[in-house]
Short mmCIF file of C-alpha atoms in Angstrom, two decimals:
data_model
loop_
_atom_site.label_atom_id
_atom_site.label_comp_id
_atom_site.label_asym_id
_atom_site.label_seq_id
_atom_site.Cartn_x
_atom_site.Cartn_y
_atom_site.Cartn_z
CA UNK A 102 116.97 101.41 86.77
CA UNK A 103 115.35 103.76 84.26
CA UNK A 104 112.91 105.62 86.53
CA UNK A 105 112.79 105.92 90.32
CA UNK A 106 109.30 105.63 91.83
CA UNK A 107 108.28 106.47 95.41
CA UNK A 108 104.48 106.58 95.83
CA UNK A 109 104.51 107.37 99.56
CA UNK A 110 101.46 108.41 101.52
CA UNK A 111 103.72 110.06 104.09
CA UNK A 112 107.43 110.63 104.23
CA UNK A 113 109.81 112.44 106.55
CA UNK A 114 112.67 113.45 104.32
CA UNK A 115 112.86 111.28 101.24
CA UNK A 116 116.61 110.79 101.03
CA UNK A 117 116.12 108.01 98.51
CA UNK A 118 114.65 110.55 96.09
CA UNK A 119 117.80 112.68 96.34
CA UNK A 120 119.95 109.57 95.85
CA UNK A 121 118.01 108.72 92.69
CA UNK A 122 118.35 112.28 91.43
CA UNK A 123 122.10 112.20 92.19
CA UNK A 124 122.26 109.03 90.07
CA UNK A 125 120.61 110.96 87.20
CA UNK A 126 117.34 109.08 87.37
CA UNK A 127 114.05 110.85 86.71
CA UNK A 128 111.70 110.43 89.64
CA UNK A 129 107.98 109.79 89.97
CA UNK A 130 106.77 110.67 93.45
CA UNK A 131 103.71 111.70 95.42
CA UNK A 132 103.55 115.08 97.21
CA UNK A 133 104.73 113.42 100.46
CA UNK A 134 108.09 112.60 98.86
CA UNK A 135 108.35 115.63 96.57
CA UNK A 136 110.81 117.81 98.51
CA UNK A 137 113.26 119.06 95.90
CA UNK A 138 111.25 117.66 92.99
CA UNK A 139 110.18 120.31 90.53
CA UNK A 140 107.25 118.91 88.54
CA UNK A 141 108.20 118.37 84.93
CA UNK A 142 111.83 119.40 85.41
CA UNK A 143 113.40 116.54 87.40
CA UNK A 144 110.45 114.18 87.43
CA UNK A 145 106.75 113.87 87.94
CA UNK A 146 104.57 114.40 91.00
CA UNK A 147 101.40 112.30 91.01
CA UNK A 148 98.45 112.21 93.42
CA UNK A 149 98.46 109.75 96.32
CA UNK A 150 96.44 106.57 95.75
CA UNK A 151 96.07 107.17 92.00
CA UNK A 152 97.56 104.10 90.31
CA UNK A 153 96.52 105.29 86.84
CA UNK A 154 98.38 108.59 87.23
CA UNK A 155 101.38 106.73 88.61
CA UNK A 156 101.42 104.28 85.71
CA UNK A 157 100.92 107.06 83.16
CA UNK A 158 103.84 109.07 84.56
CA UNK A 159 106.17 106.06 84.56
CA UNK A 160 105.15 105.00 81.06
CA UNK A 161 105.57 108.54 79.77
CA UNK A 162 109.18 108.57 80.95
CA UNK A 163 109.90 105.07 79.66
CA UNK A 164 108.54 106.02 76.24
CA UNK A 165 110.32 109.38 75.99
CA UNK A 166 113.90 108.46 76.81
CA UNK A 167 115.27 111.86 75.78
CA UNK A 168 112.95 113.66 78.20
CA UNK A 169 113.76 111.14 80.95
CA UNK A 170 117.48 111.72 80.36
CA UNK A 171 117.02 115.52 80.56
CA UNK A 172 115.07 115.13 83.80
CA UNK A 173 117.79 112.89 85.22
CA UNK A 174 120.47 115.42 84.35
CA UNK A 175 118.43 118.26 85.86
CA UNK A 176 117.95 116.22 89.02
CA UNK A 177 121.68 115.63 89.33
CA UNK A 178 122.33 119.37 88.89
CA UNK A 179 119.75 120.15 91.58
CA UNK A 180 121.35 117.76 94.08
CA UNK A 181 124.86 119.08 93.40
CA UNK A 182 123.67 122.70 93.74
CA UNK A 183 121.62 122.21 96.92
CA UNK A 184 122.89 119.10 98.74
CA UNK A 185 126.62 118.75 98.08
CA UNK A 186 128.77 117.67 101.02
CA UNK A 187 130.61 121.01 101.08
CA UNK A 188 127.35 122.95 101.12
CA UNK A 189 125.86 120.80 103.86
CA UNK A 190 129.00 121.17 106.00
CA UNK A 191 128.86 124.96 105.56
CA UNK A 192 125.19 125.01 106.57
CA UNK A 193 125.89 122.97 109.71
CA UNK A 194 128.80 125.25 110.57
CA UNK A 195 126.51 128.28 110.22
CA UNK A 196 123.92 126.74 112.52
CA UNK A 197 126.51 125.77 115.13
CA UNK A 198 128.19 129.18 114.94
CA UNK A 199 124.81 130.89 115.38
CA UNK A 200 124.07 128.74 118.43
CA UNK A 201 127.50 129.39 119.95
CA UNK A 202 127.46 133.14 119.40
CA UNK A 203 123.95 133.65 120.75
CA UNK A 204 125.21 132.56 124.14
CA UNK A 205 122.38 130.15 124.86
CA UNK A 206 119.64 132.72 124.40
#
């Protein structure tokens, strides 16, 4: 897989996008799936229902392998910095601790 594409019209939390970024793949997504995607840094964000923009973004990354590789690396760094297991565990602990110490208020 050279480029990950998710042209969703609606999306809850696009975990597949984070998985692709963790695998160092540049992503091409629509705004619905763009959580964590910084346009031009880790991939491309294209309008919904715009097949030409989608195709152009994918072709751009397939043609410029060096840029695609940089985007993939940046995506991996983003996932490690914001979604690592240790970080997620700490965040859950903070939420639970907050709930416990508020005494049900």
